[in-house]
Short mmCIF file of C-alpha atoms in Angstrom, two decimals:
data_model
loop_
_atom_site.label_atom_id
_atom_site.label_comp_id
_atom_site.label_asym_id
_atom_site.label_seq_id
_atom_site.Cartn_x
_atom_site.Cartn_y
_atom_site.Cartn_z
CA UNK A 12 -8.36 -34.80 -83.05
CA UNK A 13 -11.95 -34.79 -84.29
CA UNK A 14 -12.85 -32.13 -81.73
CA UNK A 15 -9.99 -29.85 -82.85
CA UNK A 16 -10.89 -30.27 -86.51
CA UNK A 17 -14.54 -29.46 -85.88
CA UNK A 18 -13.66 -26.47 -83.73
CA UNK A 19 -11.62 -25.02 -86.59
CA UNK A 20 -13.58 -26.02 -89.67
CA UNK A 21 -16.86 -27.63 -88.61
CA UNK A 22 -19.17 -24.63 -88.66
CA UNK A 23 -17.57 -23.19 -91.78
CA UNK A 24 -18.02 -26.51 -93.58
CA UNK A 25 -21.63 -26.59 -92.39
CA UNK A 26 -22.23 -23.11 -93.78
CA UNK A 27 -20.77 -24.04 -97.17
CA UNK A 28 -22.67 -27.31 -97.28
CA UNK A 29 -26.02 -25.73 -96.49
CA UNK A 30 -25.30 -22.86 -98.88
CA UNK A 31 -25.20 -25.29 -101.81
CA UNK A 32 -27.36 -28.24 -100.73
CA UNK A 33 -27.12 -29.17 -97.11
CA UNK A 34 -29.23 -32.15 -96.08
CA UNK A 35 -26.43 -34.63 -95.44
CA UNK A 36 -24.03 -32.22 -93.77
CA UNK A 37 -26.78 -30.88 -91.50
CA UNK A 38 -27.65 -34.43 -90.42
CA UNK A 39 -23.97 -35.04 -89.69
CA UNK A 40 -23.73 -31.83 -87.69
CA UNK A 41 -26.87 -32.67 -85.71
CA UNK A 42 -25.46 -36.06 -84.78
CA UNK A 43 -22.12 -34.51 -83.84
CA UNK A 44 -23.99 -32.03 -81.65
CA UNK A 45 -25.56 -34.94 -79.81
CA UNK A 46 -22.10 -36.40 -79.28
CA UNK A 47 -20.94 -33.08 -77.82
CA UNK A 48 -18.55 -32.11 -80.61
CA UNK A 49 -20.72 -29.20 -81.78
CA UNK A 50 -23.39 -26.99 -80.26
CA UNK A 51 -26.90 -27.72 -81.54
CA UNK A 52 -28.06 -24.09 -81.33
CA UNK A 53 -25.07 -22.90 -83.33
CA UNK A 54 -25.56 -25.76 -85.80
CA UNK A 55 -29.14 -24.66 -86.42
CA UNK A 56 -28.14 -20.99 -86.71
CA UNK A 57 -25.30 -21.67 -89.16
CA UNK A 58 -27.48 -24.01 -91.23
CA UNK A 59 -30.18 -21.34 -91.36
CA UNK A 60 -27.69 -18.69 -92.52
CA UNK A 61 -26.15 -20.93 -95.18
CA UNK A 62 -29.47 -22.12 -96.55
CA UNK A 63 -31.01 -18.65 -96.49
CA UNK A 64 -28.05 -16.99 -98.21
CA UNK A 65 -27.75 -19.69 -100.87
CA UNK A 66 -31.42 -19.65 -101.79
CA UNK A 67 -31.53 -15.86 -101.90
CA UNK A 68 -28.65 -15.95 -104.36
CA UNK A 69 -30.35 -18.55 -106.58
CA UNK A 70 -33.60 -16.55 -106.46
CA UNK A 71 -31.99 -13.33 -107.69
CA UNK A 72 -30.03 -15.22 -110.33
CA UNK A 73 -33.33 -16.71 -111.44
CA UNK A 74 -34.85 -13.25 -111.76
CA UNK A 75 -31.99 -12.05 -113.97
CA UNK A 76 -30.80 -15.15 -115.82
CA UNK A 77 -33.43 -17.80 -115.12
CA UNK A 78 -33.79 -19.32 -118.58
CA UNK A 79 -30.05 -19.30 -119.25
CA UNK A 80 -29.39 -21.06 -115.95
CA UNK A 81 -31.99 -23.74 -116.54
CA UNK A 82 -30.78 -24.32 -120.10
CA UNK A 83 -27.29 -25.18 -118.86
CA UNK A 84 -28.33 -28.65 -117.75
CA UNK A 85 -31.04 -30.86 -119.29
CA UNK A 86 -32.23 -32.00 -115.87
CA UNK A 87 -32.48 -28.41 -114.66
CA UNK A 88 -34.53 -27.60 -117.74
CA UNK A 89 -36.97 -30.44 -117.05
CA UNK A 90 -37.16 -29.78 -113.32
CA UNK A 91 -37.36 -26.03 -113.90
CA UNK A 92 -40.42 -26.36 -116.12
CA UNK A 93 -42.06 -28.59 -113.52
CA UNK A 94 -41.08 -26.20 -110.71
CA UNK A 95 -42.54 -23.24 -112.59
CA UNK A 96 -45.88 -25.01 -112.92
CA UNK A 97 -45.90 -25.83 -109.21
CA UNK A 98 -44.92 -22.31 -108.16
CA UNK A 99 -47.60 -20.69 -110.28
CA UNK A 100 -50.27 -22.87 -108.67
CA UNK A 101 -49.22 -22.51 -105.02
CA UNK A 102 -46.39 -19.94 -104.79
CA UNK A 103 -46.29 -19.29 -101.04
CA UNK A 104 -46.51 -22.97 -100.13
CA UNK A 105 -43.55 -23.85 -102.34
CA UNK A 106 -41.42 -20.96 -101.09
CA UNK A 107 -41.91 -22.27 -97.56
CA UNK A 108 -41.49 -25.97 -98.29
CA UNK A 109 -39.21 -26.61 -101.28
CA UNK A 110 -36.22 -27.43 -99.02
CA UNK A 111 -38.04 -30.51 -97.82
CA UNK A 112 -38.39 -31.92 -101.36
CA UNK A 113 -35.23 -33.73 -102.41
CA UNK A 114 -33.86 -32.63 -105.77
CA UNK A 115 -35.59 -29.22 -105.89
CA UNK A 116 -33.25 -27.32 -103.60
CA UNK A 117 -31.31 -25.55 -106.37
CA UNK A 118 -33.86 -25.47 -109.16
CA UNK A 119 -36.86 -24.21 -107.20
CA UNK A 120 -35.39 -20.83 -106.11
CA UNK A 121 -34.38 -20.20 -109.73
CA UNK A 122 -37.91 -21.04 -110.87
CA UNK A 123 -39.41 -18.83 -108.16
CA UNK A 124 -37.27 -15.92 -109.31
CA UNK A 125 -38.15 -16.61 -112.93
CA UNK A 126 -41.86 -16.67 -112.10
CA UNK A 127 -41.78 -13.04 -110.97
CA UNK A 128 -42.44 -13.78 -107.30
CA UNK A 129 -42.11 -10.51 -105.28
CA UNK A 130 -38.61 -10.06 -103.77
CA UNK A 131 -39.83 -8.69 -100.44
CA UNK A 132 -42.25 -11.55 -99.94
CA UNK A 133 -39.58 -14.09 -100.87
CA UNK A 134 -37.15 -12.48 -98.43
CA UNK A 135 -39.63 -13.04 -95.59
CA UNK A 136 -41.05 -16.46 -96.47
CA UNK A 137 -37.67 -17.85 -97.50
CA UNK A 138 -36.36 -16.88 -94.06
CA UNK A 139 -39.24 -18.67 -92.35
CA UNK A 140 -38.73 -21.76 -94.50
CA UNK A 141 -34.97 -21.80 -93.86
CA UNK A 142 -35.49 -21.46 -90.10
CA UNK A 143 -38.03 -24.30 -89.97
CA UNK A 144 -35.85 -26.53 -92.16
CA UNK A 145 -32.67 -25.95 -90.13
CA UNK A 146 -34.41 -26.44 -86.78
CA UNK A 147 -36.39 -29.50 -87.89
CA UNK A 148 -33.57 -31.37 -89.61
CA UNK A 149 -30.90 -30.44 -87.08
CA UNK A 150 -33.10 -31.45 -84.15
CA UNK A 151 -34.15 -34.67 -85.88
CA UNK A 152 -30.49 -35.64 -86.38
CA UNK A 153 -29.77 -34.80 -82.73
CA UNK A 154 -32.60 -37.02 -81.54
CA UNK A 155 -31.50 -39.72 -83.98
CA UNK A 156 -28.33 -39.89 -81.90
CA UNK A 157 -30.41 -40.26 -78.74
CA UNK A 158 -32.38 -43.10 -80.30
CA UNK A 159 -29.15 -44.83 -81.32
CA UNK A 160 -27.83 -44.49 -77.80
CA UNK A 161 -31.00 -46.10 -76.48
CA UNK A 162 -30.56 -49.00 -78.88
CA UNK A 163 -26.80 -49.49 -78.74
CA UNK A 164 -25.90 -48.24 -75.31
CA UNK A 165 -22.55 -46.47 -75.48
CA UNK A 166 -22.68 -44.71 -78.86
CA UNK A 167 -19.07 -43.57 -78.59
CA UNK A 168 -17.89 -47.04 -79.59
CA UNK A 169 -19.92 -46.80 -82.81
CA UNK A 170 -19.77 -43.08 -83.61
CA UNK A 171 -17.17 -43.44 -86.36
CA UNK A 172 -19.27 -46.17 -87.95
CA UNK A 173 -22.36 -43.98 -87.77
CA UNK A 174 -20.51 -41.01 -89.24
CA UNK A 175 -19.12 -43.21 -91.99
CA UNK A 176 -22.58 -44.56 -92.78
CA UNK A 177 -24.03 -41.04 -92.98
CA UNK A 178 -21.21 -39.92 -95.25
CA UNK A 179 -21.69 -42.96 -97.48
CA UNK A 180 -25.41 -42.24 -97.61
CA UNK A 181 -24.71 -38.69 -98.72
CA UNK A 182 -22.23 -39.87 -101.34
CA UNK A 183 -24.72 -42.45 -102.56
CA UNK A 184 -27.42 -39.83 -103.01
CA UNK A 185 -24.96 -37.54 -104.79
CA UNK A 186 -23.82 -40.36 -107.09
CA UNK A 187 -27.41 -41.32 -107.84
CA UNK A 188 -28.15 -37.75 -108.83
CA UNK A 189 -25.05 -37.60 -111.04
CA UNK A 190 -26.03 -40.81 -112.82
CA UNK A 191 -29.57 -39.53 -113.33
CA UNK A 192 -28.27 -36.20 -114.66
CA UNK A 193 -25.96 -38.01 -117.09
CA UNK A 194 -28.83 -40.19 -118.33
CA UNK A 195 -31.08 -37.18 -118.87
CA UNK A 196 -28.26 -35.36 -120.68
CA UNK A 197 -27.74 -38.35 -123.01
CA UNK A 198 -31.45 -38.53 -123.75
CA UNK A 199 -31.58 -34.80 -124.44
CA UNK A 200 -28.59 -35.01 -126.80
CA UNK A 201 -30.13 -37.96 -128.62
CA UNK A 202 -33.41 -36.08 -128.99
CA UNK A 203 -31.63 -33.00 -130.35
CA UNK A 204 -29.67 -35.12 -132.83
CA UNK A 205 -32.85 -36.84 -133.94
CA UNK A 206 -34.59 -33.50 -134.47
CA UNK A 207 -31.56 -32.16 -136.36
CA UNK A 208 -31.46 -35.25 -138.59
CA UNK A 209 -35.17 -34.97 -139.29
CA UNK A 210 -34.82 -31.29 -140.17
CA UNK A 211 -31.86 -32.02 -142.46
CA UNK A 212 -33.73 -34.80 -144.25
CA UNK A 213 -36.69 -32.47 -144.77
CA UNK A 214 -34.39 -29.93 -146.41
CA UNK A 215 -32.87 -32.56 -148.69
CA UNK A 216 -36.22 -33.86 -149.94
CA UNK A 217 -37.05 -32.72 -153.50
CA UNK A 218 -40.03 -30.44 -153.84
CA UNK A 219 -42.76 -32.00 -155.95
CA UNK A 220 -44.42 -29.62 -158.39
CA UNK A 221 -48.15 -30.19 -158.81
CA UNK A 222 -49.20 -31.57 -162.21
CA UNK A 223 -51.40 -28.55 -162.97
CA UNK A 224 -48.49 -26.19 -162.49
CA UNK A 225 -46.30 -28.33 -164.75
CA UNK A 226 -48.88 -28.15 -167.53
CA UNK A 227 -49.18 -24.39 -167.21
CA UNK A 228 -45.43 -23.94 -167.36
CA UNK A 229 -45.25 -26.17 -170.47
CA UNK A 230 -47.96 -24.13 -172.17
#
């Protein structure tokens, strides 16, 4: 049953997952490749294509609508400002390596596009970074399965538990990010309300006329 499902939807799901984020689903696919349900070479190729296509899209959206995109979410705004500073210091290094930094996968390509990084150079270095990321993470997950087999013996008895644990880990990371985003959004709203209240109180304050001007007007 699992084999049939993966044959029909596994690689497509991997492409979609790596297009948007990708770490957890690539680890799952690498482990499934070790178990023989998927082909490791195809897993790496599909992960490369999904990651490369997704980050190219975010880059070009950053070039056209960077500030609007970052302003949509308070956390994106904060991370985007930080990402811009990093990109301007070491642009090529960050284009190659941002996939390996958790939490920057979506924001960094937008910031790179916003920074004015050359499209042709990004096309090349983004491809190199995507290839290294897909090969490294997919292979690491594959060898993780081999290590488990060395520790547990027959992994088949535990594979559903391992898959469940990996899925729970991915959900936990996603939930943690959602909670953090919600907290940042609340803080940003509170700060805006505070600024608005301060501005309103400044407008309501009576303007004091200097004594000298009062005397002149009386004269």
